CSV table of C-alpha atoms in Angstrom, one decimal:
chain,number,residue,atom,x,y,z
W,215,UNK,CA,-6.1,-10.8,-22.0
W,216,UNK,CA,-3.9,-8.3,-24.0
W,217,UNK,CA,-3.0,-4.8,-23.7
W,218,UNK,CA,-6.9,-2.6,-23.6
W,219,UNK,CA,-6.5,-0.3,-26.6
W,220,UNK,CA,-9.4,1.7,-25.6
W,221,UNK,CA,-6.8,3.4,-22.9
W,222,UNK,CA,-4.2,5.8,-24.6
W,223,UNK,CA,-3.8,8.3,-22.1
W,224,UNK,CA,-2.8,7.6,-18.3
W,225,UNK,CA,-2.2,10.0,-15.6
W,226,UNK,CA,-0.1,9.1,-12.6
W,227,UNK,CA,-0.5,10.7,-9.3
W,228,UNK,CA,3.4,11.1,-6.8
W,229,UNK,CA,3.2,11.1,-3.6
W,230,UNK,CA,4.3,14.7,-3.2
W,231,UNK,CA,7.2,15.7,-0.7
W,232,UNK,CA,9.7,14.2,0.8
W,233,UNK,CA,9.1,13.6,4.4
W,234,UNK,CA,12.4,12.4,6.0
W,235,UNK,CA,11.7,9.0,6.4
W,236,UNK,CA,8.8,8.3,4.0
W,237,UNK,CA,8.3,8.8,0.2
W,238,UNK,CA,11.4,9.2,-2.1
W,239,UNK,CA,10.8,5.4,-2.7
W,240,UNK,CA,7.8,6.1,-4.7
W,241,UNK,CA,9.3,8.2,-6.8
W,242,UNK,CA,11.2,5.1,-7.9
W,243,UNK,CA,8.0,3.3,-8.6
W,244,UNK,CA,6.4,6.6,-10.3
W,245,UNK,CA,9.3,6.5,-12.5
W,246,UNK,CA,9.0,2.7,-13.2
W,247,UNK,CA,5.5,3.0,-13.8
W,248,UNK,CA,5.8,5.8,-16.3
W,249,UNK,CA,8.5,4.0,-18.1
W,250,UNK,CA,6.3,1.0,-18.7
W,251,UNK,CA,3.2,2.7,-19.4
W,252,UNK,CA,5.1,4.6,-22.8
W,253,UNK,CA,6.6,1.6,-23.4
W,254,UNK,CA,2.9,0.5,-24.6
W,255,UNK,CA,3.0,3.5,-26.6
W,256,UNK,CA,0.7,5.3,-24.0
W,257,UNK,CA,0.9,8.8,-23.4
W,258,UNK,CA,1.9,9.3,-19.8
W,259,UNK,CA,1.1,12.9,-17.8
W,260,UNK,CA,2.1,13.1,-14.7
W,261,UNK,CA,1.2,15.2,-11.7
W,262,UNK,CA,4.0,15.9,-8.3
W,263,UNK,CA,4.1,18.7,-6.1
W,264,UNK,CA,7.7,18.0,-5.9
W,265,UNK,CA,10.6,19.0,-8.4
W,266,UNK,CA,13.3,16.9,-6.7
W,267,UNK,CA,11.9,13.8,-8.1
W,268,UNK,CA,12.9,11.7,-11.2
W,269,UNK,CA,9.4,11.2,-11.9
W,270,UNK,CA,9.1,15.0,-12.8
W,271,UNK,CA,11.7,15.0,-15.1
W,272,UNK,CA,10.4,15.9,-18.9
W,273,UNK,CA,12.7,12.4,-20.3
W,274,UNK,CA,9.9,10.1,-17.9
W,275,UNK,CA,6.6,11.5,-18.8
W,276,UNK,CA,5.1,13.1,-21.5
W,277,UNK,CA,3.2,16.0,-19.7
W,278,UNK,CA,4.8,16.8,-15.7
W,279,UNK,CA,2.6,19.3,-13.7
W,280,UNK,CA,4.5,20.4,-10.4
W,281,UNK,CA,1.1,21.1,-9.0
W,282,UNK,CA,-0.6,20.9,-5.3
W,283,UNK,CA,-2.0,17.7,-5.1
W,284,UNK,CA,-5.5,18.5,-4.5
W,285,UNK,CA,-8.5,18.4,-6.8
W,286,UNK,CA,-8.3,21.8,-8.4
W,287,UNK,CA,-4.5,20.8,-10.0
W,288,UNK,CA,-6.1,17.6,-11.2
W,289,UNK,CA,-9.0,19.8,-12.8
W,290,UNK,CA,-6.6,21.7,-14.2
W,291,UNK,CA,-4.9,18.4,-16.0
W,292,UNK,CA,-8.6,17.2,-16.8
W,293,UNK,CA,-9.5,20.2,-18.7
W,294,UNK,CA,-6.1,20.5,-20.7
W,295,UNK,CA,-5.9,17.1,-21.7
W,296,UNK,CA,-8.1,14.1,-22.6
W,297,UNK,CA,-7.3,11.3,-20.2
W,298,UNK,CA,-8.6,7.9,-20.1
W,299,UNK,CA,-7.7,6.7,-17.1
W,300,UNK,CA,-5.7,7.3,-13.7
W,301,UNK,CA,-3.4,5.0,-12.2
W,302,UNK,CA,-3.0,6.4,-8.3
W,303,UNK,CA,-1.5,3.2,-7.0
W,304,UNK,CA,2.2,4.8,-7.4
W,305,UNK,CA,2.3,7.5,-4.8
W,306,UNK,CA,1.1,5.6,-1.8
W,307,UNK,CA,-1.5,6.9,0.6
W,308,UNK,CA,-1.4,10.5,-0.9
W,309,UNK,CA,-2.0,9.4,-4.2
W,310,UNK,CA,-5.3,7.2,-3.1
W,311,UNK,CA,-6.7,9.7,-1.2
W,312,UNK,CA,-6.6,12.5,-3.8
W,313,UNK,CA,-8.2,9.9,-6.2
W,314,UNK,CA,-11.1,9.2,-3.8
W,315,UNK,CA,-11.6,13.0,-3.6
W,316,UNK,CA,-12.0,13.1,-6.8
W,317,UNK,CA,-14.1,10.2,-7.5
W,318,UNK,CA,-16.7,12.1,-4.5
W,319,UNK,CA,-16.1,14.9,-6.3
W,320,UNK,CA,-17.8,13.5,-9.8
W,321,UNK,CA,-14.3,14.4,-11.5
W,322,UNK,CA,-13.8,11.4,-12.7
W,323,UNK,CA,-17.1,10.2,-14.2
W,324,UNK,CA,-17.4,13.8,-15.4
W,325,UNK,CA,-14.3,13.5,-17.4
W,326,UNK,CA,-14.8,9.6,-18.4
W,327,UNK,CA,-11.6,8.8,-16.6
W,328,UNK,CA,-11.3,5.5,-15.4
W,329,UNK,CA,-9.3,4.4,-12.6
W,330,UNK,CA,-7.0,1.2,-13.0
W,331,UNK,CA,-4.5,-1.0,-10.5
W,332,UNK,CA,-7.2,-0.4,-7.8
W,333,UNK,CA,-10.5,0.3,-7.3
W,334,UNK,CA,-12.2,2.8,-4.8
W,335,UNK,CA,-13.9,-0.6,-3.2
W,336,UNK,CA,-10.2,-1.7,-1.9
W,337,UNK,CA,-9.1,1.6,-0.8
W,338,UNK,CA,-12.4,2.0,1.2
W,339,UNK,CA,-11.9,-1.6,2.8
W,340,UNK,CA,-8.2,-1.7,3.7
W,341,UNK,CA,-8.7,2.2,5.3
W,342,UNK,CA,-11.5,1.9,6.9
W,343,UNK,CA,-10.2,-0.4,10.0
W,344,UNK,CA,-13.9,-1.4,11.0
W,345,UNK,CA,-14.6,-2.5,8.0
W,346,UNK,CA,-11.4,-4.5,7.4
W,347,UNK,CA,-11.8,-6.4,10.5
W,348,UNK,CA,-14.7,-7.2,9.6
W,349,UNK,CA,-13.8,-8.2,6.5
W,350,UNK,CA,-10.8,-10.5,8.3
W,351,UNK,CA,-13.4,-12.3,10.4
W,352,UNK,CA,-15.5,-13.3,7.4
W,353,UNK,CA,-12.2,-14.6,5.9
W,354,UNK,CA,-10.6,-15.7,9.4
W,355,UNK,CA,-7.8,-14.5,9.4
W,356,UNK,CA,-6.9,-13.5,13.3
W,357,UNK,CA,-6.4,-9.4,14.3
W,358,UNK,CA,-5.1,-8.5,17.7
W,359,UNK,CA,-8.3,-7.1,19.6
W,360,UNK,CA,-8.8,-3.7,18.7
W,361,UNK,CA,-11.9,-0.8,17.9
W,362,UNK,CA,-12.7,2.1,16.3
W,363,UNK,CA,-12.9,4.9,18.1
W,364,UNK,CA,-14.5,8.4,16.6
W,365,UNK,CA,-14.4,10.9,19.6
W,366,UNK,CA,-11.9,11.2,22.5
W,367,UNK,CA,-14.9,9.3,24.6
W,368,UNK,CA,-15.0,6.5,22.7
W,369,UNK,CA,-11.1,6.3,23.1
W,370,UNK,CA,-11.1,6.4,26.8
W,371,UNK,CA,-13.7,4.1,27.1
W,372,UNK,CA,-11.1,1.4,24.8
W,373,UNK,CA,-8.6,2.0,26.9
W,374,UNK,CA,-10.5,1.3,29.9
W,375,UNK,CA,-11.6,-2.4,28.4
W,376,UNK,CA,-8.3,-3.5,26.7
W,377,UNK,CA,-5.9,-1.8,29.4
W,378,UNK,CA,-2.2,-1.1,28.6
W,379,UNK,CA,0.1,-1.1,26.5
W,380,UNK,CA,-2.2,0.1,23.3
W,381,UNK,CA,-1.7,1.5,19.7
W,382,UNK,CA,-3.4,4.4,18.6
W,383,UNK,CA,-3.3,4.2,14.7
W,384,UNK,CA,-5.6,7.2,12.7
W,385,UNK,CA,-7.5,6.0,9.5
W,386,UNK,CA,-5.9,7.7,6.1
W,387,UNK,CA,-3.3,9.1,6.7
W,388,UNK,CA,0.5,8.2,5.1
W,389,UNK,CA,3.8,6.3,6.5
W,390,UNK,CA,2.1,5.7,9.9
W,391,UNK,CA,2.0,9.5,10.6
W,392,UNK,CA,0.0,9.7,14.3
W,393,UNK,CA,0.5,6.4,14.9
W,394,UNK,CA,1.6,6.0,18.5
W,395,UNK,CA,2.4,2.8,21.2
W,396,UNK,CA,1.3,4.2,24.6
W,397,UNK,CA,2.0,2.4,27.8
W,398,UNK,CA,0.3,4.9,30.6
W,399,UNK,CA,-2.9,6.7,31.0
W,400,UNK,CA,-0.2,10.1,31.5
W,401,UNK,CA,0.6,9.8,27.9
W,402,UNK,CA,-3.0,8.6,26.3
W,403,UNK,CA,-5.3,11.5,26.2
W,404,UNK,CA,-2.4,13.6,24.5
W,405,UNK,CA,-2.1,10.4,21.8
W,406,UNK,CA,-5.3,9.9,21.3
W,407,UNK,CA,-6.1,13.7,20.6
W,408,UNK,CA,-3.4,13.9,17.7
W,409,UNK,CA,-4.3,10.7,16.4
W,410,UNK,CA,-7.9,11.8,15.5
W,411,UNK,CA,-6.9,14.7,14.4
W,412,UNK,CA,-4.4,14.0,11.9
W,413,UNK,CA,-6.8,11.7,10.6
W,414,UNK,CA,-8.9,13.0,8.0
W,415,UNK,CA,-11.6,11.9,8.7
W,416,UNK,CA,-11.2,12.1,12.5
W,417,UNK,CA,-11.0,8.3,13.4
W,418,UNK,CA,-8.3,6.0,15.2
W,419,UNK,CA,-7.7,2.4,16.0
W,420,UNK,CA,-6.6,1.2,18.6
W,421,UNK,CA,-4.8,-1.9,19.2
W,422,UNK,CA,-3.8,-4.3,22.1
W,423,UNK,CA,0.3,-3.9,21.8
W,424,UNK,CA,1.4,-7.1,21.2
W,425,UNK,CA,4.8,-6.4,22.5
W,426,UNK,CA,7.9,-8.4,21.2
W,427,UNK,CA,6.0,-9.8,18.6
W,428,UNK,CA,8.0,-10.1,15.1
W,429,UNK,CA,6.7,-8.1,11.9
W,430,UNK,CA,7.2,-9.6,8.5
W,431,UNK,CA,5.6,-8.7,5.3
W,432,UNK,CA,4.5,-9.8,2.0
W,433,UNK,CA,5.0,-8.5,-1.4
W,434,UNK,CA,2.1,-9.8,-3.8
W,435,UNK,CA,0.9,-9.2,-7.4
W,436,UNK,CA,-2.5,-10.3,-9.1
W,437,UNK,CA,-3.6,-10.0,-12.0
W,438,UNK,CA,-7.2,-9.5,-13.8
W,439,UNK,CA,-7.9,-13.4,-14.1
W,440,UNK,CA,-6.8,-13.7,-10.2
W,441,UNK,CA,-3.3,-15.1,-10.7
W,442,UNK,CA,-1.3,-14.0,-7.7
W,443,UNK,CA,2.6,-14.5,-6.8
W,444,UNK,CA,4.1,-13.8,-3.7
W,445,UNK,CA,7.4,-11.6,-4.7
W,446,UNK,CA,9.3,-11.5,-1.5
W,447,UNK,CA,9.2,-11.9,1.5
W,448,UNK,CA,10.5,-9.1,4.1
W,449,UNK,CA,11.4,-9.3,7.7
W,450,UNK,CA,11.3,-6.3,10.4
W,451,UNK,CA,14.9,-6.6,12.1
W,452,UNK,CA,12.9,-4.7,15.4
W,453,UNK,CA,9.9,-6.0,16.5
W,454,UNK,CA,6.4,-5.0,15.8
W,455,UNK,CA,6.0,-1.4,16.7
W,456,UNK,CA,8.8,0.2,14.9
W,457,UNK,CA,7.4,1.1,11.3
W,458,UNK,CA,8.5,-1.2,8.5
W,459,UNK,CA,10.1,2.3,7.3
W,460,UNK,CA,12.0,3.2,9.6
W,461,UNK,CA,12.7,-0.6,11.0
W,462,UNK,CA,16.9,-2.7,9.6
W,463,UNK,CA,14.4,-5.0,7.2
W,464,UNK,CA,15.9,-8.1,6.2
W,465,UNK,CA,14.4,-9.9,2.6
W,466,UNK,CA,14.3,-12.7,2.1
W,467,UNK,CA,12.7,-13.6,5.5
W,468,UNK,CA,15.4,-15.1,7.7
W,469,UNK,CA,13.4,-16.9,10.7
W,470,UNK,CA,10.4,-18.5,9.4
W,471,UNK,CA,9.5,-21.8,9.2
W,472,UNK,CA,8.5,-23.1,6.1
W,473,UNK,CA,5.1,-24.2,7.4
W,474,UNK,CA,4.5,-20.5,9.0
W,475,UNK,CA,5.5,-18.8,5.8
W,476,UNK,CA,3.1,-21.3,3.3
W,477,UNK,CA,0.2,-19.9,6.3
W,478,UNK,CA,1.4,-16.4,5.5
W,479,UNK,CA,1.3,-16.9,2.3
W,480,UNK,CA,-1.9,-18.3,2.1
W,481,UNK,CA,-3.5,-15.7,4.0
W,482,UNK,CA,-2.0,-13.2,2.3
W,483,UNK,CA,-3.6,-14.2,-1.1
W,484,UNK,CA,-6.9,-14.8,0.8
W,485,UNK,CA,-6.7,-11.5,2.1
W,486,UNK,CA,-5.6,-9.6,-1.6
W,487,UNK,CA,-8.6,-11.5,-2.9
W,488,UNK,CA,-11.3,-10.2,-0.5
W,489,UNK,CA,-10.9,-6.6,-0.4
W,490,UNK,CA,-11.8,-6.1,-4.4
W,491,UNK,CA,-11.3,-7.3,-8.0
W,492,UNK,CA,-8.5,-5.0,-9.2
W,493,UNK,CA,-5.2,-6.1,-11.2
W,494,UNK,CA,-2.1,-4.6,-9.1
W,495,UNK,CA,0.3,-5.1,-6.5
W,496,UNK,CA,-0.4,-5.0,-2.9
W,497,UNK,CA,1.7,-5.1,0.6
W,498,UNK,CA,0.4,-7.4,3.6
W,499,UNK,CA,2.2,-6.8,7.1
W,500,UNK,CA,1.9,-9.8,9.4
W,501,UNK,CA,2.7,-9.9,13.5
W,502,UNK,CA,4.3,-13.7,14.7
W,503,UNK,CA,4.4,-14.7,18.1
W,504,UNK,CA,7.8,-15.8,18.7
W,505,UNK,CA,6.6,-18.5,21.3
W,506,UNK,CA,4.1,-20.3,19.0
W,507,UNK,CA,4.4,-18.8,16.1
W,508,UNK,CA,0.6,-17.5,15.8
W,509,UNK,CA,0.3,-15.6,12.8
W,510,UNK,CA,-2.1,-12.3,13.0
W,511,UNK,CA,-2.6,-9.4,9.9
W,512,UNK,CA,-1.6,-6.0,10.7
W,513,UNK,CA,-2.4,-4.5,7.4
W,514,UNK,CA,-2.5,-4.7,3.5
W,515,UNK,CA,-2.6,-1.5,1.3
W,516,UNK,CA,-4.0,-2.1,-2.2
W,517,UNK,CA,-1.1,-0.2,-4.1
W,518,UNK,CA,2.9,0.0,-3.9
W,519,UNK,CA,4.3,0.6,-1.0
W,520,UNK,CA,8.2,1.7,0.5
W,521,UNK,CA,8.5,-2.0,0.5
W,522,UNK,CA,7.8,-2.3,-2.7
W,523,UNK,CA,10.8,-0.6,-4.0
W,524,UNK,CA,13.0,-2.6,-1.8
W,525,UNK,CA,11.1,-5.7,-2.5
W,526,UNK,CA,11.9,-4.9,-6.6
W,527,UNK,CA,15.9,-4.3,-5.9
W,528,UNK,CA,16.1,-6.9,-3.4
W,529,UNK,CA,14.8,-9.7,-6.0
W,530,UNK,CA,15.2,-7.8,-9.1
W,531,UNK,CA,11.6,-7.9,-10.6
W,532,UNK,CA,10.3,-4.8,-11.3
W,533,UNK,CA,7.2,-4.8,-9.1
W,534,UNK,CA,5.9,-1.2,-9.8
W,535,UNK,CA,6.4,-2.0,-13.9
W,536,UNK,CA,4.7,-5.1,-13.8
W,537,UNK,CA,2.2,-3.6,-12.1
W,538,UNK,CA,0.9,-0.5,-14.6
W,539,UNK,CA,1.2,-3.0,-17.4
W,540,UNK,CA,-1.5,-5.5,-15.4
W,541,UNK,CA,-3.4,-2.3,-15.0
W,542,UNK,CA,-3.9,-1.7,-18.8
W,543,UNK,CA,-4.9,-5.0,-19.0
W,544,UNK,CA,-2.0,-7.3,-19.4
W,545,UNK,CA,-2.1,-10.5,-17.2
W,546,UNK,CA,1.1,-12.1,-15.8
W,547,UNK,CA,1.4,-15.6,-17.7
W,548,UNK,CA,1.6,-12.6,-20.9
W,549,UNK,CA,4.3,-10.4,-19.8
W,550,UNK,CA,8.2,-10.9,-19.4
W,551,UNK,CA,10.1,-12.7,-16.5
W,552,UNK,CA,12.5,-8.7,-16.4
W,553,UNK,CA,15.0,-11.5,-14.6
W,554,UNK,CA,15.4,-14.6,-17.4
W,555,UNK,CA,14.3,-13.0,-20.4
W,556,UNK,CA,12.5,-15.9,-21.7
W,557,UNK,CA,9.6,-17.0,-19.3
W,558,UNK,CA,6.8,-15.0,-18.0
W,559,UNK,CA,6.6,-12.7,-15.0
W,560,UNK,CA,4.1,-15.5,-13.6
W,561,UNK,CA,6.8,-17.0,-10.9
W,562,UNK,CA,8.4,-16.3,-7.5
W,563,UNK,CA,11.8,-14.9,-7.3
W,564,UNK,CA,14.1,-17.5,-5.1
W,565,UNK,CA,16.7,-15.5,-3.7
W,566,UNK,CA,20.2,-17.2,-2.7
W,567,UNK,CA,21.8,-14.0,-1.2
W,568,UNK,CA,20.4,-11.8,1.7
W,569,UNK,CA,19.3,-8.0,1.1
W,570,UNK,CA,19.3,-5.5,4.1
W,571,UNK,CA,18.3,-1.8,4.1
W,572,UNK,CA,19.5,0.5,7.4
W,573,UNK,CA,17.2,3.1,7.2
């Protein structure tokens, strides 16, 4: 399926500050994305509420507003320009929830934007844990035993059933912020407090710690007639608990077995496939037992992620690019391999050298 004409005007939501840590790799795929889209001839505006990125930089798009980003900036945008459609896959977790409250706003349909590389059906699955564990069981592919909790009673009443150690991890919010491994009852009610309430909308999950498990993840793109190829493969040099951001990561994956990784794989593709019929890329984090090499999902966010940018140096295909053209339509058997020149981006990168990033 070719390029849709009907789209001629894209805006592109960053990922706002820099937060030491988290962030200034999606200004890499912001910029990517950009470039790609005006390669197409589209005209690109863009919307950060930070002026230290490349993205804002008047050579990438064709419109840059260093704006909040909340609704009443993208209002702003709406009325000065006629866009089409929104790509918010590019500025991780910030990006998705601004385009959600939008969407609940009416903005969007009020404005005939359309939003591309994701739909609000894959945002709401892969967020809301409940529903994505559900969602895992229909598929079966294992969690470790966990439950949502909406009120500090609920929370207490977890801990009491799945005893200690336990991860507290809040719904929506960005880079794992109020995520927290707690090994005593001292330490809990403090935990759990903050966790709901940096959420926003004041729920956590919480985990059985599976301590000394190993943490890998998977790098995946699909495209509109479901084609999907595994990019690369990334390995957490600490063990799961220690964010893949802030972890020594290690692509390609240095200690799986073939037969693990083909399961991983494979799960990972059953698990993009579930949560919504979108063209785009998507992360999945997976936890191994080291003594029998049980496999169980952690996460997968519909969108670009930190990895994503070191997935795309590491291998050398330019994730974030491929992905905005597969969101105006493009599928990957029709695009460019960015690494031969002469076959299409349909493949998987084999990588004969080993990349590692020391945060």
């Amino acid at each position: 399926m070719p390029k849709d004409k009907s789209i001629q005007s894209v805006l592109i939501i960053g990922s706002g500050p820099i937060v030491i840590g988290q962030a200034c790799e999606f200004d890499y795929s912001g910029s990517q994305a950009a470039r790609s889209l005006r390669e197409e001839g589209i005209e690109v505006t863009l919307i950060n509420s930070n002026p230290a990125t490349i993205m804002t930089d008047r050579v990438v798009a064709d419109n840059v507003y260093l704006l909040p980003l909340e609704p009443a900036s993208i209002q702003t945008i709406l009325d000065n320009h006629k866009i089409d459609a929104v790509l918010p896959t590019m500025g991780g977790q910030t990006a998705l929830n601004l385009a959600i409250q939008c969407e609940e706003m009416g903005m969007w349909k009020d404005h005939g934007v359309r939003m591309i590389g994701v739909d609000t059906q894959a945002i709401e699955i892969t967020e809301n844990r409940e529903a994505f564990r559900n969602l895992m069981g229909e598929i079966g592919v294992p969690m470790a035993p966990q439950a949502t909790a909406k009120s500090f009673l609920e929370g207490k009443e977890i801990a009491q059933k799945f005893g200690f150690p336990l991860c507290i991890r809040p719904s929506y919010t960005l880079g794992g912020s109020g995520a927290a491994l707690v090994h005593n009852q001292a330490d809990y009610d403090r935990l759990l407090q903050r966790g709901l309430h940096l959420s926003p909308i004041h729920e956590v999950m919480i985990d059985k710690a599976l301590m000394g498990w190993k943490e890998f993840e998977l790098e995946l793109l699909r495209d509109a007639n479901d084609n999907v190829t595994i990019i690369c493969s990334i390995e957490n040099f600490d063990p799961i608990g220690i964010h893949t951001g802030d972890s020594i990561t290690v692509a390609p994956a240095m200690t799986l077995s073939d037969t693990t990784y083909q399961k991983m794989r494979d799960m990972a593709i059953r698990m993009m496939r579930a949560i919504g019929n979108f063209a785009g890329g998507c992360n999945v984090q997976f936890a191994l037992n080291p003594e029998n090499d049980d496999i169980i999902a952690i996460e997968i966010n519909p969108r670009v992620s930190r990895s994503s940018a070191l997935a795309s140096k590491a291998t050398g295909y330019p994730i974030a690019k491929i992905a905005a053209k597969m969101a105006i339509g493009y599928n990957l058997d029709e695009l460019t391999n960015a690494i031969t020149g002469t076959t299409s981006a349909y493949f998987e990168p084999a990588l004969d050298y080993v990349i590692v990033k020391v945060p």
